[in-house]
Amino acid sequence: MPSLQTEIEAYAFRQLVAHFQARTDVQNIDVMNLTGFCRNCLSKWYFKGAHVHGLAINYDDACEVVYGEPYGDWKKKYAAPASPAQMEQFTANQHLHAKHDKLPESPAPLPMPLQPTASAHVSHVSHVAHVTAMESTPAPAAPTIP
C-alpha cells in the first residue's frame, strides 16, 4: 500500500497535470522561461519514473498523460511558434533549466493511453530544438538526449 506521503505527492502531480491540461493558452516556452521546466519535462519525468518502477511505457504515452491527448494533436491545436524574444530568454536561462537523466529506450506504444494514478544529467539543451520546432515536428518515439 502506498504511503501517505506518496498519496499526497500523487495528488499534487495530478493537480499539476490537470492545471496544465486546462491552461492550453500557456505555451511551453513561456513556462520554461519562467520556471525552467514545462509539460515536456514533466512527460520525461513521468516516462523515467514509469521505467524506474518497472512499467515499460512509450514516451508518447507519457506525453499523452501530461497533455491529456496525443502530443501531435495538442501541438496542432495549441502550440504557437516561439518569438525571437522568447528564444533569447530561453537561451539566456538554459543554465537554470531542468536537468534530465538519460532516458530509457521507448518500447512499442501501449494499446491504451495511461492515466496518472496514485500508484503509479543531461543538460536541457536537447529540449531547445523540441521547444523551437514545436509547430513543425512530431514528438519523437523516444527522447533524443545527447
mmCIF file with all atom_site columns, N, CA and C in Angstrom, residues 27-30 32-33 38 40 71 75 79-91 94 97 124-137:
data_model
loop_
_atom_site.group_PDB
_atom_site.id
_atom_site.type_symbol
_atom_site.label_atom_id
_atom_site.label_alt_id
_atom_site.label_comp_id
_atom_site.label_asym_id
_atom_site.label_entity_id
_atom_site.label_seq_id
_atom_site.pdbx_PDB_ins_code
_atom_site.Cartn_x
_atom_site.Cartn_y
_atom_site.Cartn_z
_atom_site.occupancy
_atom_site.B_iso_or_equiv
_atom_site.pdbx_formal_charge
_atom_site.auth_seq_id
_atom_site.auth_comp_id
_atom_site.auth_asym_id
_atom_site.auth_atom_id
_atom_site.pdbx_PDB_model_num
ATOM 1   N N  . GLN A 1 27  ? 1.926  28.662 -23.326 1.00 0.00 ? 27  GLN A N  1
ATOM 2   C CA . GLN A 1 27  ? 2.886  27.969 -24.180 1.00 0.00 ? 27  GLN A CA 1
ATOM 3   C C  . GLN A 1 27  ? 4.017  27.367 -23.349 1.00 0.00 ? 27  GLN A C  1
ATOM 4   N N  . ASN A 1 28  ? 4.542  26.241 -23.800 1.00 0.00 ? 28  ASN A N  1
ATOM 5   C CA . ASN A 1 28  ? 5.667  25.598 -23.114 1.00 0.00 ? 28  ASN A CA 1
ATOM 6   C C  . ASN A 1 28  ? 6.864  26.533 -22.987 1.00 0.00 ? 28  ASN A C  1
ATOM 7   N N  . ILE A 1 29  ? 7.151  27.302 -24.025 1.00 0.00 ? 29  ILE A N  1
ATOM 8   C CA . ILE A 1 29  ? 8.308  28.209 -23.979 1.00 0.00 ? 29  ILE A CA 1
ATOM 9   C C  . ILE A 1 29  ? 8.161  29.226 -22.846 1.00 0.00 ? 29  ILE A C  1
ATOM 10  N N  . ASP A 1 30  ? 6.931  29.687 -22.614 1.00 0.00 ? 30  ASP A N  1
ATOM 11  C CA . ASP A 1 30  ? 6.697  30.648 -21.528 1.00 0.00 ? 30  ASP A CA 1
ATOM 12  C C  . ASP A 1 30  ? 6.896  29.994 -20.169 1.00 0.00 ? 30  ASP A C  1
ATOM 13  N N  . MET A 1 32  ? 8.802  27.383 -19.600 1.00 0.00 ? 32  MET A N  1
ATOM 14  C CA . MET A 1 32  ? 10.254 27.168 -19.484 1.00 0.00 ? 32  MET A CA 1
ATOM 15  C C  . MET A 1 32  ? 10.963 28.452 -19.069 1.00 0.00 ? 32  MET A C  1
ATOM 16  N N  . ASN A 1 33  ? 10.592 29.546 -19.683 1.00 0.00 ? 33  ASN A N  1
ATOM 17  C CA . ASN A 1 33  ? 11.273 30.802 -19.382 1.00 0.00 ? 33  ASN A CA 1
ATOM 18  C C  . ASN A 1 33  ? 11.003 31.284 -17.961 1.00 0.00 ? 33  ASN A C  1
ATOM 19  N N  . CYS A 1 38  ? 8.749  22.464 -18.222 1.00 0.00 ? 38  CYS A N  1
ATOM 20  C CA . CYS A 1 38  ? 7.475  22.604 -18.940 1.00 0.00 ? 38  CYS A CA 1
ATOM 21  C C  . CYS A 1 38  ? 6.787  21.249 -19.023 1.00 0.00 ? 38  CYS A C  1
ATOM 22  N N  . ASN A 1 40  ? 6.837  19.150 -21.392 1.00 0.00 ? 40  ASN A N  1
ATOM 23  C CA . ASN A 1 40  ? 7.741  18.132 -21.937 1.00 0.00 ? 40  ASN A CA 1
ATOM 24  C C  . ASN A 1 40  ? 8.643  17.568 -20.842 1.00 0.00 ? 40  ASN A C  1
ATOM 25  N N  . TYR A 1 71  ? 0.269  14.072 -28.193 1.00 0.00 ? 71  TYR A N  1
ATOM 26  C CA . TYR A 1 71  ? 1.054  15.302 -28.279 1.00 0.00 ? 71  TYR A CA 1
ATOM 27  C C  . TYR A 1 71  ? 0.861  16.020 -29.608 1.00 0.00 ? 71  TYR A C  1
ATOM 28  N N  . LYS A 1 75  ? -0.384 19.830 -30.050 1.00 0.00 ? 75  LYS A N  1
ATOM 29  C CA . LYS A 1 75  ? 0.500  20.791 -30.709 1.00 0.00 ? 75  LYS A CA 1
ATOM 30  C C  . LYS A 1 75  ? -0.229 21.506 -31.847 1.00 0.00 ? 75  LYS A C  1
ATOM 31  N N  . ALA A 1 79  ? -0.156 24.927 -29.873 1.00 0.00 ? 79  ALA A N  1
ATOM 32  C CA . ALA A 1 79  ? 1.220  25.434 -29.885 1.00 0.00 ? 79  ALA A CA 1
ATOM 33  C C  . ALA A 1 79  ? 1.380  26.575 -30.886 1.00 0.00 ? 79  ALA A C  1
ATOM 34  N N  . ALA A 1 80  ? 2.117  27.568 -30.480 1.00 0.00 ? 80  ALA A N  1
ATOM 35  C CA . ALA A 1 80  ? 2.434  28.716 -31.345 1.00 0.00 ? 80  ALA A CA 1
ATOM 36  C C  . ALA A 1 80  ? 3.952  28.802 -31.485 1.00 0.00 ? 80  ALA A C  1
ATOM 37  N N  . PRO A 1 81  ? 4.427  29.317 -32.609 1.00 0.00 ? 81  PRO A N  1
ATOM 38  C CA . PRO A 1 81  ? 5.883  29.471 -32.761 1.00 0.00 ? 81  PRO A CA 1
ATOM 39  C C  . PRO A 1 81  ? 6.450  30.401 -31.688 1.00 0.00 ? 81  PRO A C  1
ATOM 40  N N  . ALA A 1 82  ? 7.633  30.091 -31.238 1.00 0.00 ? 82  ALA A N  1
ATOM 41  C CA . ALA A 1 82  ? 8.308  30.947 -30.254 1.00 0.00 ? 82  ALA A CA 1
ATOM 42  C C  . ALA A 1 82  ? 8.793  32.217 -30.948 1.00 0.00 ? 82  ALA A C  1
ATOM 43  N N  . SER A 1 83  ? 8.652  33.327 -30.263 1.00 0.00 ? 83  SER A N  1
ATOM 44  C CA . SER A 1 83  ? 9.124  34.608 -30.801 1.00 0.00 ? 83  SER A CA 1
ATOM 45  C C  . SER A 1 83  ? 10.635 34.716 -30.602 1.00 0.00 ? 83  SER A C  1
ATOM 46  N N  . PRO A 1 84  ? 11.277 35.620 -31.331 1.00 0.00 ? 84  PRO A N  1
ATOM 47  C CA . PRO A 1 84  ? 12.711 35.841 -31.093 1.00 0.00 ? 84  PRO A CA 1
ATOM 48  C C  . PRO A 1 84  ? 13.014 36.225 -29.640 1.00 0.00 ? 84  PRO A C  1
ATOM 49  N N  . ALA A 1 85  ? 12.161 37.029 -29.035 1.00 0.00 ? 85  ALA A N  1
ATOM 50  C CA . ALA A 1 85  ? 12.377 37.431 -27.637 1.00 0.00 ? 85  ALA A CA 1
ATOM 51  C C  . ALA A 1 85  ? 12.256 36.234 -26.702 1.00 0.00 ? 85  ALA A C  1
ATOM 52  N N  . GLN A 1 86  ? 11.287 35.356 -26.950 1.00 0.00 ? 86  GLN A N  1
ATOM 53  C CA . GLN A 1 86  ? 11.141 34.156 -26.123 1.00 0.00 ? 86  GLN A CA 1
ATOM 54  C C  . GLN A 1 86  ? 12.373 33.269 -26.247 1.00 0.00 ? 86  GLN A C  1
ATOM 55  N N  . MET A 1 87  ? 12.858 33.112 -27.470 1.00 0.00 ? 87  MET A N  1
ATOM 56  C CA . MET A 1 87  ? 14.038 32.269 -27.684 1.00 0.00 ? 87  MET A CA 1
ATOM 57  C C  . MET A 1 87  ? 15.288 32.880 -27.063 1.00 0.00 ? 87  MET A C  1
ATOM 58  N N  . GLU A 1 88  ? 15.403 34.193 -27.100 1.00 0.00 ? 88  GLU A N  1
ATOM 59  C CA . GLU A 1 88  ? 16.547 34.856 -26.476 1.00 0.00 ? 88  GLU A CA 1
ATOM 60  C C  . GLU A 1 88  ? 16.548 34.594 -24.973 1.00 0.00 ? 88  GLU A C  1
ATOM 61  N N  . GLN A 1 89  ? 15.377 34.724 -24.341 1.00 0.00 ? 89  GLN A N  1
ATOM 62  C CA . GLN A 1 89  ? 15.277 34.461 -22.910 1.00 0.00 ? 89  GLN A CA 1
ATOM 63  C C  . GLN A 1 89  ? 15.535 32.980 -22.614 1.00 0.00 ? 89  GLN A C  1
ATOM 64  N N  . PHE A 1 90  ? 15.008 32.104 -23.454 1.00 0.00 ? 90  PHE A N  1
ATOM 65  C CA . PHE A 1 90  ? 15.212 30.667 -23.292 1.00 0.00 ? 90  PHE A CA 1
ATOM 66  C C  . PHE A 1 90  ? 16.704 30.338 -23.300 1.00 0.00 ? 90  PHE A C  1
ATOM 67  N N  . THR A 1 91  ? 17.413 30.866 -24.269 1.00 0.00 ? 91  THR A N  1
ATOM 68  C CA . THR A 1 91  ? 18.849 30.610 -24.408 1.00 0.00 ? 91  THR A CA 1
ATOM 69  C C  . THR A 1 91  ? 19.622 31.199 -23.225 1.00 0.00 ? 91  THR A C  1
ATOM 70  N N  . GLN A 1 94  ? 19.290 28.916 -20.014 1.00 0.00 ? 94  GLN A N  1
ATOM 71  C CA . GLN A 1 94  ? 19.482 27.472 -20.111 1.00 0.00 ? 94  GLN A CA 1
ATOM 72  C C  . GLN A 1 94  ? 20.152 26.867 -18.880 1.00 0.00 ? 94  GLN A C  1
ATOM 73  N N  . HIS A 1 97  ? 17.556 25.611 -16.494 1.00 0.00 ? 97  HIS A N  1
ATOM 74  C CA . HIS A 1 97  ? 16.549 24.638 -16.935 1.00 0.00 ? 97  HIS A CA 1
ATOM 75  C C  . HIS A 1 97  ? 16.700 23.307 -16.218 1.00 0.00 ? 97  HIS A C  1
ATOM 76  N N  . HIS A 1 124 ? 19.528 20.473 -20.518 1.00 0.00 ? 124 HIS A N  1
ATOM 77  C CA . HIS A 1 124 ? 18.264 20.683 -21.192 1.00 0.00 ? 124 HIS A CA 1
ATOM 78  C C  . HIS A 1 124 ? 18.454 21.228 -22.607 1.00 0.00 ? 124 HIS A C  1
ATOM 79  N N  . VAL A 1 125 ? 19.672 21.275 -23.093 1.00 0.00 ? 125 VAL A N  1
ATOM 80  C CA . VAL A 1 125 ? 19.954 21.798 -24.431 1.00 0.00 ? 125 VAL A CA 1
ATOM 81  C C  . VAL A 1 125 ? 19.174 21.023 -25.487 1.00 0.00 ? 125 VAL A C  1
ATOM 82  N N  . SER A 1 126 ? 19.039 19.718 -25.341 1.00 0.00 ? 126 SER A N  1
ATOM 83  C CA . SER A 1 126 ? 18.291 18.944 -26.335 1.00 0.00 ? 126 SER A CA 1
ATOM 84  C C  . SER A 1 126 ? 16.839 19.379 -26.380 1.00 0.00 ? 126 SER A C  1
ATOM 85  N N  . HIS A 1 127 ? 16.363 19.958 -25.305 1.00 0.00 ? 127 HIS A N  1
ATOM 86  C CA . HIS A 1 127 ? 14.987 20.434 -25.234 1.00 0.00 ? 127 HIS A CA 1
ATOM 87  C C  . HIS A 1 127 ? 14.790 21.672 -26.115 1.00 0.00 ? 127 HIS A C  1
ATOM 88  N N  . VAL A 1 128 ? 15.848 22.422 -26.372 1.00 0.00 ? 128 VAL A N  1
ATOM 89  C CA . VAL A 1 128 ? 15.756 23.645 -27.174 1.00 0.00 ? 128 VAL A CA 1
ATOM 90  C C  . VAL A 1 128 ? 15.158 23.347 -28.537 1.00 0.00 ? 128 VAL A C  1
ATOM 91  N N  . ALA A 1 129 ? 15.673 22.358 -29.206 1.00 0.00 ? 129 ALA A N  1
ATOM 92  C CA . ALA A 1 129 ? 15.175 22.030 -30.538 1.00 0.00 ? 129 ALA A CA 1
ATOM 93  C C  . ALA A 1 129 ? 13.714 21.631 -30.476 1.00 0.00 ? 129 ALA A C  1
ATOM 94  N N  . HIS A 1 130 ? 13.338 20.917 -29.434 1.00 0.00 ? 130 HIS A N  1
ATOM 95  C CA . HIS A 1 130 ? 11.952 20.484 -29.295 1.00 0.00 ? 130 HIS A CA 1
ATOM 96  C C  . HIS A 1 130 ? 11.031 21.690 -29.097 1.00 0.00 ? 130 HIS A C  1
ATOM 97  N N  . VAL A 1 131 ? 11.424 22.625 -28.263 1.00 0.00 ? 131 VAL A N  1
ATOM 98  C CA . VAL A 1 131 ? 10.594 23.798 -28.000 1.00 0.00 ? 131 VAL A CA 1
ATOM 99  C C  . VAL A 1 131 ? 10.527 24.703 -29.218 1.00 0.00 ? 131 VAL A C  1
ATOM 100 N N  . THR A 1 132 ? 11.645 24.926 -29.882 1.00 0.00 ? 132 THR A N  1
ATOM 101 C CA . THR A 1 132 ? 11.664 25.848 -31.004 1.00 0.00 ? 132 THR A CA 1
ATOM 102 C C  . THR A 1 132 ? 10.960 25.300 -32.227 1.00 0.00 ? 132 THR A C  1
ATOM 103 N N  . ALA A 1 133 ? 10.849 23.997 -32.337 1.00 0.00 ? 133 ALA A N  1
ATOM 104 C CA . ALA A 1 133 ? 10.214 23.413 -33.512 1.00 0.00 ? 133 ALA A CA 1
ATOM 105 C C  . ALA A 1 133 ? 8.859  22.802 -33.194 1.00 0.00 ? 133 ALA A C  1
ATOM 106 N N  . MET A 1 134 ? 8.265  23.213 -32.114 1.00 0.00 ? 134 MET A N  1
ATOM 107 C CA . MET A 1 134 ? 7.020  22.604 -31.672 1.00 0.00 ? 134 MET A CA 1
ATOM 108 C C  . MET A 1 134 ? 5.935  22.614 -32.740 1.00 0.00 ? 134 MET A C  1
ATOM 109 N N  . GLU A 1 135 ? 5.890  23.668 -33.555 1.00 0.00 ? 135 GLU A N  1
ATOM 110 C CA . GLU A 1 135 ? 4.823  23.761 -34.531 1.00 0.00 ? 135 GLU A CA 1
ATOM 111 C C  . GLU A 1 135 ? 5.076  22.942 -35.789 1.00 0.00 ? 135 GLU A C  1
ATOM 112 N N  . SER A 1 136 ? 6.263  22.361 -35.946 1.00 0.00 ? 136 SER A N  1
ATOM 113 C CA . SER A 1 136 ? 6.532  21.684 -37.205 1.00 0.00 ? 136 SER A CA 1
ATOM 114 C C  . SER A 1 136 ? 7.060  20.258 -37.103 1.00 0.00 ? 136 SER A C  1
ATOM 115 N N  . THR A 1 137 ? 7.409  19.773 -35.923 1.00 0.00 ? 137 THR A N  1
ATOM 116 C CA . THR A 1 137 ? 7.961  18.426 -35.838 1.00 0.00 ? 137 THR A CA 1
ATOM 117 C C  . THR A 1 137 ? 7.154  17.566 -34.878 1.00 0.00 ? 137 THR A C  1
#
